[in-house]
PDB file of C-alpha atoms in Angstrom:
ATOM      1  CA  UNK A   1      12.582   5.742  -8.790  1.00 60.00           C
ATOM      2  CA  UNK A   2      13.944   2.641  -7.120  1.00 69.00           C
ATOM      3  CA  UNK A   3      12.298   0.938  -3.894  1.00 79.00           C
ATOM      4  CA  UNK A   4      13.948   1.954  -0.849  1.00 92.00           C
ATOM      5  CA  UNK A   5      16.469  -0.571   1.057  1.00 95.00           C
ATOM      6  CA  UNK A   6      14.860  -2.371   3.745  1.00 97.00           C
ATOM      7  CA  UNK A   7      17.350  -5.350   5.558  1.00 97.00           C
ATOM      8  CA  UNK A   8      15.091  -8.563   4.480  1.00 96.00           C
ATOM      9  CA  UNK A   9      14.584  -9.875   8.284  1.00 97.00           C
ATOM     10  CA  UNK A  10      15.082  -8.323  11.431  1.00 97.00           C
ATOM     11  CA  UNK A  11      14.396 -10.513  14.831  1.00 96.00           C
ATOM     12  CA  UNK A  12      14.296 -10.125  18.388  1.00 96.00           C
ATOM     13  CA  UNK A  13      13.745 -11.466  21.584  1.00 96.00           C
ATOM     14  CA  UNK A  14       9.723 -10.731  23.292  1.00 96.00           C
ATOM     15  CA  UNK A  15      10.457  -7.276  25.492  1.00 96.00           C
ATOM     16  CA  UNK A  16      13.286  -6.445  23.232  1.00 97.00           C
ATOM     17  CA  UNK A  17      13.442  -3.218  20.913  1.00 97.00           C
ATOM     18  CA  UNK A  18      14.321  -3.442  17.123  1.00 97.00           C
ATOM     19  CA  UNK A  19      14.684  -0.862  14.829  1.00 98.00           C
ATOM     20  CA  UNK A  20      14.384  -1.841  10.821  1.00 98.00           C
ATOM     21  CA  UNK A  21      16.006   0.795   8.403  1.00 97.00           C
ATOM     22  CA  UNK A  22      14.556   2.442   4.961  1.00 97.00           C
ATOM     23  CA  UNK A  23      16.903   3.967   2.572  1.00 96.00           C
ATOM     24  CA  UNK A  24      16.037   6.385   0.362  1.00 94.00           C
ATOM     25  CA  UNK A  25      17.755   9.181  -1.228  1.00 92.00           C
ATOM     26  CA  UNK A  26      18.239  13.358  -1.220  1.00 92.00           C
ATOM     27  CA  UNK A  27      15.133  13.136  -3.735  1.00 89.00           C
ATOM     28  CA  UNK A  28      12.541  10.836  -1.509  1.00 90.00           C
ATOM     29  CA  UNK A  29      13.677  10.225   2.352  1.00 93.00           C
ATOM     30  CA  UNK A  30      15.777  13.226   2.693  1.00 93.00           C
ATOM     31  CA  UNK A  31      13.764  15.396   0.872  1.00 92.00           C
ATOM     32  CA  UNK A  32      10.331  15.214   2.538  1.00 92.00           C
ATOM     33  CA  UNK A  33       8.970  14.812   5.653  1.00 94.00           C
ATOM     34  CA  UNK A  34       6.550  12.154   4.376  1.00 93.00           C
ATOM     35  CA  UNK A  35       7.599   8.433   5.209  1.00 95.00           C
ATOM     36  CA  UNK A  36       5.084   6.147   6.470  1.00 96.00           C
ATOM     37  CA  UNK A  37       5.243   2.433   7.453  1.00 97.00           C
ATOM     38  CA  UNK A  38       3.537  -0.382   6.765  1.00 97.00           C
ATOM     39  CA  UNK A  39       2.405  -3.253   8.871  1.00 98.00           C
ATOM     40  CA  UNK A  40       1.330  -6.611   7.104  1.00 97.00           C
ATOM     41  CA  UNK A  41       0.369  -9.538   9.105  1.00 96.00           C
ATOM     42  CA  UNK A  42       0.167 -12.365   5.708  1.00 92.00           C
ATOM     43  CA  UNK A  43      -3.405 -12.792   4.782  1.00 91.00           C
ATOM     44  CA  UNK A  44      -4.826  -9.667   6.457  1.00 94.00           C
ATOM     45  CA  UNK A  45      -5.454  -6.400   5.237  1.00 95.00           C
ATOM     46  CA  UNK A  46      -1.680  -3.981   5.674  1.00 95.00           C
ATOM     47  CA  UNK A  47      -2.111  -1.145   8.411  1.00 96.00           C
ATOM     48  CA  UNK A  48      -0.501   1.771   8.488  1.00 96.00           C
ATOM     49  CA  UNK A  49       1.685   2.641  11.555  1.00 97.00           C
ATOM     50  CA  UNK A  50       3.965   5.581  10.855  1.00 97.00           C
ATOM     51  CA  UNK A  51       2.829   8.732   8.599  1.00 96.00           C
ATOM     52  CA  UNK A  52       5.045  12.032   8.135  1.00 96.00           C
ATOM     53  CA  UNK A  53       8.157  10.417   9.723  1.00 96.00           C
ATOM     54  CA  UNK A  54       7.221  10.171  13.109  1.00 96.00           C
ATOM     55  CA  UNK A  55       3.086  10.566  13.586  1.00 97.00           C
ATOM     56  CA  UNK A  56       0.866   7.833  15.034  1.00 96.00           C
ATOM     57  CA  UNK A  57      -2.129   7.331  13.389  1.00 94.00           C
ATOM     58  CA  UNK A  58      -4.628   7.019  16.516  1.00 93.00           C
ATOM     59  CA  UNK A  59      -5.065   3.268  17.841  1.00 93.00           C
ATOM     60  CA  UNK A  60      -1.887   2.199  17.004  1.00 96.00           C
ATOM     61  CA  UNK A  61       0.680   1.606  20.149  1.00 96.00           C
ATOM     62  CA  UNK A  62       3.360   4.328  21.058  1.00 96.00           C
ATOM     63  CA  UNK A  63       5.440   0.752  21.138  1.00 97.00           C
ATOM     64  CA  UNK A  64       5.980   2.155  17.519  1.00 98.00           C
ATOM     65  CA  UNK A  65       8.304   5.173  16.529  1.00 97.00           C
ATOM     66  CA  UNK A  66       9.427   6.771  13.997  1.00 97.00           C
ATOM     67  CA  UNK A  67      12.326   8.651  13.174  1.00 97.00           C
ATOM     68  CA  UNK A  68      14.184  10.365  10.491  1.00 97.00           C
ATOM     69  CA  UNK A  69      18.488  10.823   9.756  1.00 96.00           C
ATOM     70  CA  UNK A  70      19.367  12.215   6.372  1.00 95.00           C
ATOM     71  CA  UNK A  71      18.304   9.975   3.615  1.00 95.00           C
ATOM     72  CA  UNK A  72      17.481   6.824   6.164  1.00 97.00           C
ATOM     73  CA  UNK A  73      14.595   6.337   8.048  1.00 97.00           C
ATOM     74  CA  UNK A  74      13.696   3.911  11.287  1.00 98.00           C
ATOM     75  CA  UNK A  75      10.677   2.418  12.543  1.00 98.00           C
ATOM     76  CA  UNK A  76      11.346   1.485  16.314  1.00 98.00           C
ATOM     77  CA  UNK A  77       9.059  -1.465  17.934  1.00 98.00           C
ATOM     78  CA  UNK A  78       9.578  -1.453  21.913  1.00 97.00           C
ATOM     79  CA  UNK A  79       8.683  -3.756  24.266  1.00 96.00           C
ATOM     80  CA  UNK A  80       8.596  -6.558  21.335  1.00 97.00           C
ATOM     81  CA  UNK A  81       5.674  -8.786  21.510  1.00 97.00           C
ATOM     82  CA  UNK A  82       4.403 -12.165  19.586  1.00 96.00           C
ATOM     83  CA  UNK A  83       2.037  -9.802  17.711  1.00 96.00           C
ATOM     84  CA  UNK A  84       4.331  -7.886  16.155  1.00 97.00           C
ATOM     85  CA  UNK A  85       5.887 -10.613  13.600  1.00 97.00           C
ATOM     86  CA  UNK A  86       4.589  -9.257  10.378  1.00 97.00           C
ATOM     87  CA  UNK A  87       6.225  -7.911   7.261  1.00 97.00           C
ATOM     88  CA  UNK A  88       6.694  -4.110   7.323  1.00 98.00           C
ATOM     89  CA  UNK A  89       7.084  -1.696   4.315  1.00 97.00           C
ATOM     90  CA  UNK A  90       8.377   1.764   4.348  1.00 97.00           C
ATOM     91  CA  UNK A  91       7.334   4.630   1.998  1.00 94.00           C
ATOM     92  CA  UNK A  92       7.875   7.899   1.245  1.00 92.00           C
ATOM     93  CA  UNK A  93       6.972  10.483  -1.052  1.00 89.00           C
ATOM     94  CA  UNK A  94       9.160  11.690  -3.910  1.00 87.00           C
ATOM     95  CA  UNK A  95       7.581  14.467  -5.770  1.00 83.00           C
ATOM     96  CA  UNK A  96       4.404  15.082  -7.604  1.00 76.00           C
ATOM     97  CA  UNK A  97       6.139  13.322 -10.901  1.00 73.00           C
ATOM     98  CA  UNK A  98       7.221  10.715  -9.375  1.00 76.00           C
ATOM     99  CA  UNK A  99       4.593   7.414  -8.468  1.00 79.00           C
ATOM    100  CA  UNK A 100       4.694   5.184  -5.939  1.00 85.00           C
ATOM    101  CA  UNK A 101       6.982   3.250  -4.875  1.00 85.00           C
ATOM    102  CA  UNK A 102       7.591   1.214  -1.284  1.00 91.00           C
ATOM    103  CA  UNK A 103      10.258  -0.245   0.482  1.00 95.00           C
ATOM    104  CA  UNK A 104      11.783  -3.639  -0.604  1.00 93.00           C
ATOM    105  CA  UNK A 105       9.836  -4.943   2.895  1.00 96.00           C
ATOM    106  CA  UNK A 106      11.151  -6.999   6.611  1.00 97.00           C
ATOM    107  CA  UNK A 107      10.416  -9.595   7.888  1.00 97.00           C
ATOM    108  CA  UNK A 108      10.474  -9.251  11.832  1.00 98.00           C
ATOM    109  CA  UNK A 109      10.150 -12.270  13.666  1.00 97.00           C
ATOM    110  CA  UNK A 110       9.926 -12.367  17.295  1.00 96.00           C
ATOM    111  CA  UNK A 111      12.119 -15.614  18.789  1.00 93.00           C
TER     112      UNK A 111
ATOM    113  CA  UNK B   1     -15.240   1.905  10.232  1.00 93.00           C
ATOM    114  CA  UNK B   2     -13.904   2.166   7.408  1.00 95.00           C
ATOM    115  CA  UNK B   3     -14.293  -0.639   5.323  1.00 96.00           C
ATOM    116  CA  UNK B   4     -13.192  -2.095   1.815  1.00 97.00           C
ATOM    117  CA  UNK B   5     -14.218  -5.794   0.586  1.00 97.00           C
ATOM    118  CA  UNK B   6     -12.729  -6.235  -2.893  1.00 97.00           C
ATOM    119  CA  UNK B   7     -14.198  -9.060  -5.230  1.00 97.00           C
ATOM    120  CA  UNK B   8     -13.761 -10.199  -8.786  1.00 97.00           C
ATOM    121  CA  UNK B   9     -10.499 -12.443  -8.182  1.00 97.00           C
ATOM    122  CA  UNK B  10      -9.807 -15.848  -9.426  1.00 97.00           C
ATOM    123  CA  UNK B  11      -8.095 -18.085 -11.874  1.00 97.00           C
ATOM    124  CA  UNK B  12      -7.807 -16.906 -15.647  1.00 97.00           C
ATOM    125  CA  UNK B  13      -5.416 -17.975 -18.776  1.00 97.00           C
ATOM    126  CA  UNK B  14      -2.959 -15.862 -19.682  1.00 97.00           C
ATOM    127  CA  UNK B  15      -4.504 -12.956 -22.354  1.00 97.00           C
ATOM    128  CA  UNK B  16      -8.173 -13.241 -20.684  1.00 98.00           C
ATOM    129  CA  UNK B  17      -9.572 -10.258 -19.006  1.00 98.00           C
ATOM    130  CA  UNK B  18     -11.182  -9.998 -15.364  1.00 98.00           C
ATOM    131  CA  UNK B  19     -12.665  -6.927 -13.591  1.00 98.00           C
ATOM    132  CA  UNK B  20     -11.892  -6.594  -9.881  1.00 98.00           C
ATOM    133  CA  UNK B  21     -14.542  -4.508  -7.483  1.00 98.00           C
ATOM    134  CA  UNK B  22     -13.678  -2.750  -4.436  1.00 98.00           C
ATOM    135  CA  UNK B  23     -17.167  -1.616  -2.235  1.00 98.00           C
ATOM    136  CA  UNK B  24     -16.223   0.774   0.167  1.00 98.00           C
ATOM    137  CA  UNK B  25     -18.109   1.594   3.555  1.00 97.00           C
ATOM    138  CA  UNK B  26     -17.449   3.639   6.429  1.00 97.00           C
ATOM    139  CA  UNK B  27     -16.439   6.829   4.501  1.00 97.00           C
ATOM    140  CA  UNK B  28     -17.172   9.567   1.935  1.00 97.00           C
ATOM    141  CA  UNK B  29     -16.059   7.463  -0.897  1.00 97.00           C
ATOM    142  CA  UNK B  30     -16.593  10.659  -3.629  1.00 97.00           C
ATOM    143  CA  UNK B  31     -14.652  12.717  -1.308  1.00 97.00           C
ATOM    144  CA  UNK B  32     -11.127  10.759  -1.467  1.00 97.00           C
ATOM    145  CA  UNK B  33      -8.648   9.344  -4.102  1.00 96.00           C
ATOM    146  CA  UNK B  34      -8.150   5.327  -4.163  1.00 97.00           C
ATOM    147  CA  UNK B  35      -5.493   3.194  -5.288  1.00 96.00           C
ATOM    148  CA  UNK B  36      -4.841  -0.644  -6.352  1.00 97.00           C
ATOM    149  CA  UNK B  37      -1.559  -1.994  -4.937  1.00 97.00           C
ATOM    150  CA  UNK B  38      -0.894  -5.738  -5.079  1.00 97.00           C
ATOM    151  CA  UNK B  39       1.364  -8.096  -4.047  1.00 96.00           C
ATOM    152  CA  UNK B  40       3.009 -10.639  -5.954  1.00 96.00           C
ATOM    153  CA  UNK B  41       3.476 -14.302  -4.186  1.00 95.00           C
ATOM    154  CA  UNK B  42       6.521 -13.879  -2.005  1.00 93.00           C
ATOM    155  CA  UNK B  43       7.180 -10.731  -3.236  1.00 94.00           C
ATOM    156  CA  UNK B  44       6.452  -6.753  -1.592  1.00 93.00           C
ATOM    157  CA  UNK B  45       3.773  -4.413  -2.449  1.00 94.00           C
ATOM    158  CA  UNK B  46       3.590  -2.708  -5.353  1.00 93.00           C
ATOM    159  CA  UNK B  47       1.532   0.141  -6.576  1.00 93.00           C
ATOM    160  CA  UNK B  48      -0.897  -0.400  -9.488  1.00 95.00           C
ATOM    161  CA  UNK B  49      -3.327   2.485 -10.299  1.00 95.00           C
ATOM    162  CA  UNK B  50      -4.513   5.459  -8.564  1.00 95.00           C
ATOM    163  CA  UNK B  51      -7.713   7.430  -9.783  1.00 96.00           C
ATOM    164  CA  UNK B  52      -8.737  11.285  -8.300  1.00 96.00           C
ATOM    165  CA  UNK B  53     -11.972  11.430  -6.196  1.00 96.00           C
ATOM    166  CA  UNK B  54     -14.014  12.172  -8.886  1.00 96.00           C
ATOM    167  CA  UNK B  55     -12.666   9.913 -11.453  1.00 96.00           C
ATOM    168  CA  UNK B  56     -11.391  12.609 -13.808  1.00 96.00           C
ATOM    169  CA  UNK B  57      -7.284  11.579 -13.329  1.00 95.00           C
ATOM    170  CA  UNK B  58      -5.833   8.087 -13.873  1.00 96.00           C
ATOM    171  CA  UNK B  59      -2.220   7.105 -13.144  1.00 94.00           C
ATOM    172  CA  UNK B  60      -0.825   3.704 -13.816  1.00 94.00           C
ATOM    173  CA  UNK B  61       2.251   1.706 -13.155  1.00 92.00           C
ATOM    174  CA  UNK B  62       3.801   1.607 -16.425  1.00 92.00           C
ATOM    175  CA  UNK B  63       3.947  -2.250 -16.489  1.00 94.00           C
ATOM    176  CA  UNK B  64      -0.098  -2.185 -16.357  1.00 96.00           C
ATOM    177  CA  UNK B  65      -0.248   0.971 -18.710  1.00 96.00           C
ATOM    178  CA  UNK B  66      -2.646   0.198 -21.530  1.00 97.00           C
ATOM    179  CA  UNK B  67      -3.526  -3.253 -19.972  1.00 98.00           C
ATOM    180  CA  UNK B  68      -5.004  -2.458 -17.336  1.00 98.00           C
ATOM    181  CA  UNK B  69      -8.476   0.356 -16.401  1.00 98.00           C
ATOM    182  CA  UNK B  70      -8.642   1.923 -12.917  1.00 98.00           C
ATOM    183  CA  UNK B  71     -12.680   3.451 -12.462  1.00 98.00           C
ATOM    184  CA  UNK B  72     -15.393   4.068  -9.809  1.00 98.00           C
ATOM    185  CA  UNK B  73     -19.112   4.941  -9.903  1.00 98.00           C
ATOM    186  CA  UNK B  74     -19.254   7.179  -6.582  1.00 98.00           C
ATOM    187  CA  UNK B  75     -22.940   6.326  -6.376  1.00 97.00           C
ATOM    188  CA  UNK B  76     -22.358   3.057  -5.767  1.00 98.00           C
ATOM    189  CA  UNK B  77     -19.494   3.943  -3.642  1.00 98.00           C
ATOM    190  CA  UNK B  78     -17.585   1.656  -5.820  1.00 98.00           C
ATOM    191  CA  UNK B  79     -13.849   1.111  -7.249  1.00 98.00           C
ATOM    192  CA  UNK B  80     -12.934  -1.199 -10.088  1.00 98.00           C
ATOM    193  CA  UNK B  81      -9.597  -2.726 -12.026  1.00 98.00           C
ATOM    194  CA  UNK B  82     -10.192  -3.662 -15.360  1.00 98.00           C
ATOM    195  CA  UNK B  83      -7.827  -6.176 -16.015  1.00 98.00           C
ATOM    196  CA  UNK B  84      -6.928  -6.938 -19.830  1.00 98.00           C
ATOM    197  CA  UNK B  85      -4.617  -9.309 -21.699  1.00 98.00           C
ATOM    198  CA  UNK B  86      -3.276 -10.574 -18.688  1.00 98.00           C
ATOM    199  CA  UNK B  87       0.388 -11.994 -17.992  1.00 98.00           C
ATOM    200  CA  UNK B  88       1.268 -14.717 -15.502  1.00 97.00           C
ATOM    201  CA  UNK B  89       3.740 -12.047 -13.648  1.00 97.00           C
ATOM    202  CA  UNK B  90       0.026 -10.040 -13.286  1.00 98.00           C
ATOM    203  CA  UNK B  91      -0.627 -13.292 -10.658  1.00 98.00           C
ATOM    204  CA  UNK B  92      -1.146 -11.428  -7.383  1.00 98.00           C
ATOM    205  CA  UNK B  93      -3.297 -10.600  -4.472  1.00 97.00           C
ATOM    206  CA  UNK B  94      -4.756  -6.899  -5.215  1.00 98.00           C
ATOM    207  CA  UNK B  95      -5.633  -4.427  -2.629  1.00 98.00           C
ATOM    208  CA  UNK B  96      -7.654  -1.601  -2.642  1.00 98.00           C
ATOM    209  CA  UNK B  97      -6.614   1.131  -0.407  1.00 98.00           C
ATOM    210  CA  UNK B  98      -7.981   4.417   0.377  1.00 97.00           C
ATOM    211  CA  UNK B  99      -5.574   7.924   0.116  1.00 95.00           C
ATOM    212  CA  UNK B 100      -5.728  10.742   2.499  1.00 93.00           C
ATOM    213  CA  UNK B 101      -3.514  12.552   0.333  1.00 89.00           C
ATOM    214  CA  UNK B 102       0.540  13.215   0.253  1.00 87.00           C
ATOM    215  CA  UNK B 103       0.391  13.227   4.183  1.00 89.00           C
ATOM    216  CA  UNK B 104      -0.740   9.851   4.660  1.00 90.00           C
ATOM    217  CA  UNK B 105      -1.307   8.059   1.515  1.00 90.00           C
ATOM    218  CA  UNK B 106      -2.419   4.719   1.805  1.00 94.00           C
ATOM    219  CA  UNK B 107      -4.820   5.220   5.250  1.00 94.00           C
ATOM    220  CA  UNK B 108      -6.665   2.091   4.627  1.00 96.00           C
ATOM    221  CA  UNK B 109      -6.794  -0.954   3.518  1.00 97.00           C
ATOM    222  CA  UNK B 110      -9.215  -3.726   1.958  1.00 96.00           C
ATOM    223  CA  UNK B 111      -8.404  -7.868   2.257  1.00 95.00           C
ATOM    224  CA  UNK B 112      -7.489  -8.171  -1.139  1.00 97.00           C
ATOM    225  CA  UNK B 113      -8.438 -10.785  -3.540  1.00 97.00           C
ATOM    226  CA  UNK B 114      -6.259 -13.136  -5.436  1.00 98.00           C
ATOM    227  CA  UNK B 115      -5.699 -12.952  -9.326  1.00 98.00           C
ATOM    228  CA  UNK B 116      -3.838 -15.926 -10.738  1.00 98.00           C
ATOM    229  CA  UNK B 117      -3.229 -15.721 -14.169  1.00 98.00           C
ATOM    230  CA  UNK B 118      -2.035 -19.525 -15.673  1.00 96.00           C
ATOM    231  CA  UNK B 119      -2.681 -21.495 -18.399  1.00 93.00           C
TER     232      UNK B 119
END
């Protein structure tokens, strides 16, 4: 299984909204309603922010959504703030013979 | 909380062997599945090992696959990475991360701990 297609670097001004894109295919993304996202300030432990496409796990901000079309999925940030530059990593499941494998990762950065 | 402080990282020659330790707080430890993802420098995350709740099923990425040991003593609430003839592409930091099954599979996260493999 290859990593799903993230864009490398996504930016945007503080208040803004961004959206950062994870590719897939018919056998991962489009498949199952299982992609979570990953939230990885450098040198801290990675948090998960999505799970099952569009579920927030509780404490995290509803500044973060997800959402599903075909084989691509999209993790929204609203109302951008300074906290939010981190890398983020999609994943999703792709069958009980198939390991794990994440998204290539992006870079947001807020200007 | 939740909580996950791995150990056992540091600086070893390429072939040498090290043993990384993830103690895990917070949770039922014998009651969940963990894995070992790490992250190569400058690089994404990448999935390592994963082991069942009660230790009876291994899985391994197949570039670690008879290199590398994934194991936990649940009395000790305790996961570990036996690392063996290690490569300098094995230089990474290594997380340990808790699994909550298909739904949400990698729920929580340790620090990590740094393995650099050089001569």
């Amino acid at each position: 299984q290859s990593a799903l297609t993230q864009p490398a670097s996504v930016s945007g001004a503080p208040g803004q909204s961004i959206t950062i894109s994870c590719t897939g295919t018919t056998s991962d993304v489009g498949r199952y309603n299982l992609v979570s996202w990953y939230q990885h300030h450098p040198g801290k432990a990675p948090k998960i922010i999505i799970f099952e496409d569009n579920k927030r796990p509780s404490g995290v901000s509803n500044r973060f959504s997800g959402s599903k079309s075909g084989n691509t999925a999209s993790l929204t940030i609203s109302g951008l703030q300074a906290e939010d530059e981190a890398d983020y990593y999609c994943y999703s499941y792709a069958g009980s013979s198939t390991f794990y494998v994440f998204g290539s990762g992006t870079k947001v950065t807020v200007l | 909380q939740v909580q996950l402080a791995e150990s056992g990282g540091g600086v070893v020659q390429p072939g040498k062997s090290l043993r990384l330790s993830c103690e895990a707080s917070g949770f039922i430890f014998r009651s969940y599945a963990m894995h070992w993802v790490r992250q190569a420098p400058g690089k994404g995350l990448e999935w390592v090992a994963l082991i069942s709740y009660d230790g009876s099923n291994t899985y391994y990425e197949d570039s670690v696959k008879g290199r590398f040991t994934i194991s936990r003593d649940n009395s000790k609430k305790t996961l570990y990475l036996q690392m063996n003839s290690l490569r300098p592409a094995d230089t990474a930091v290594y997380y340990c991360v808790r699994t909550s099954g298909r739904e949400v599979p990698f729920d929580f996260w340790g620090q990590g701990t740094l393995v650099t493999v050089s001569s």
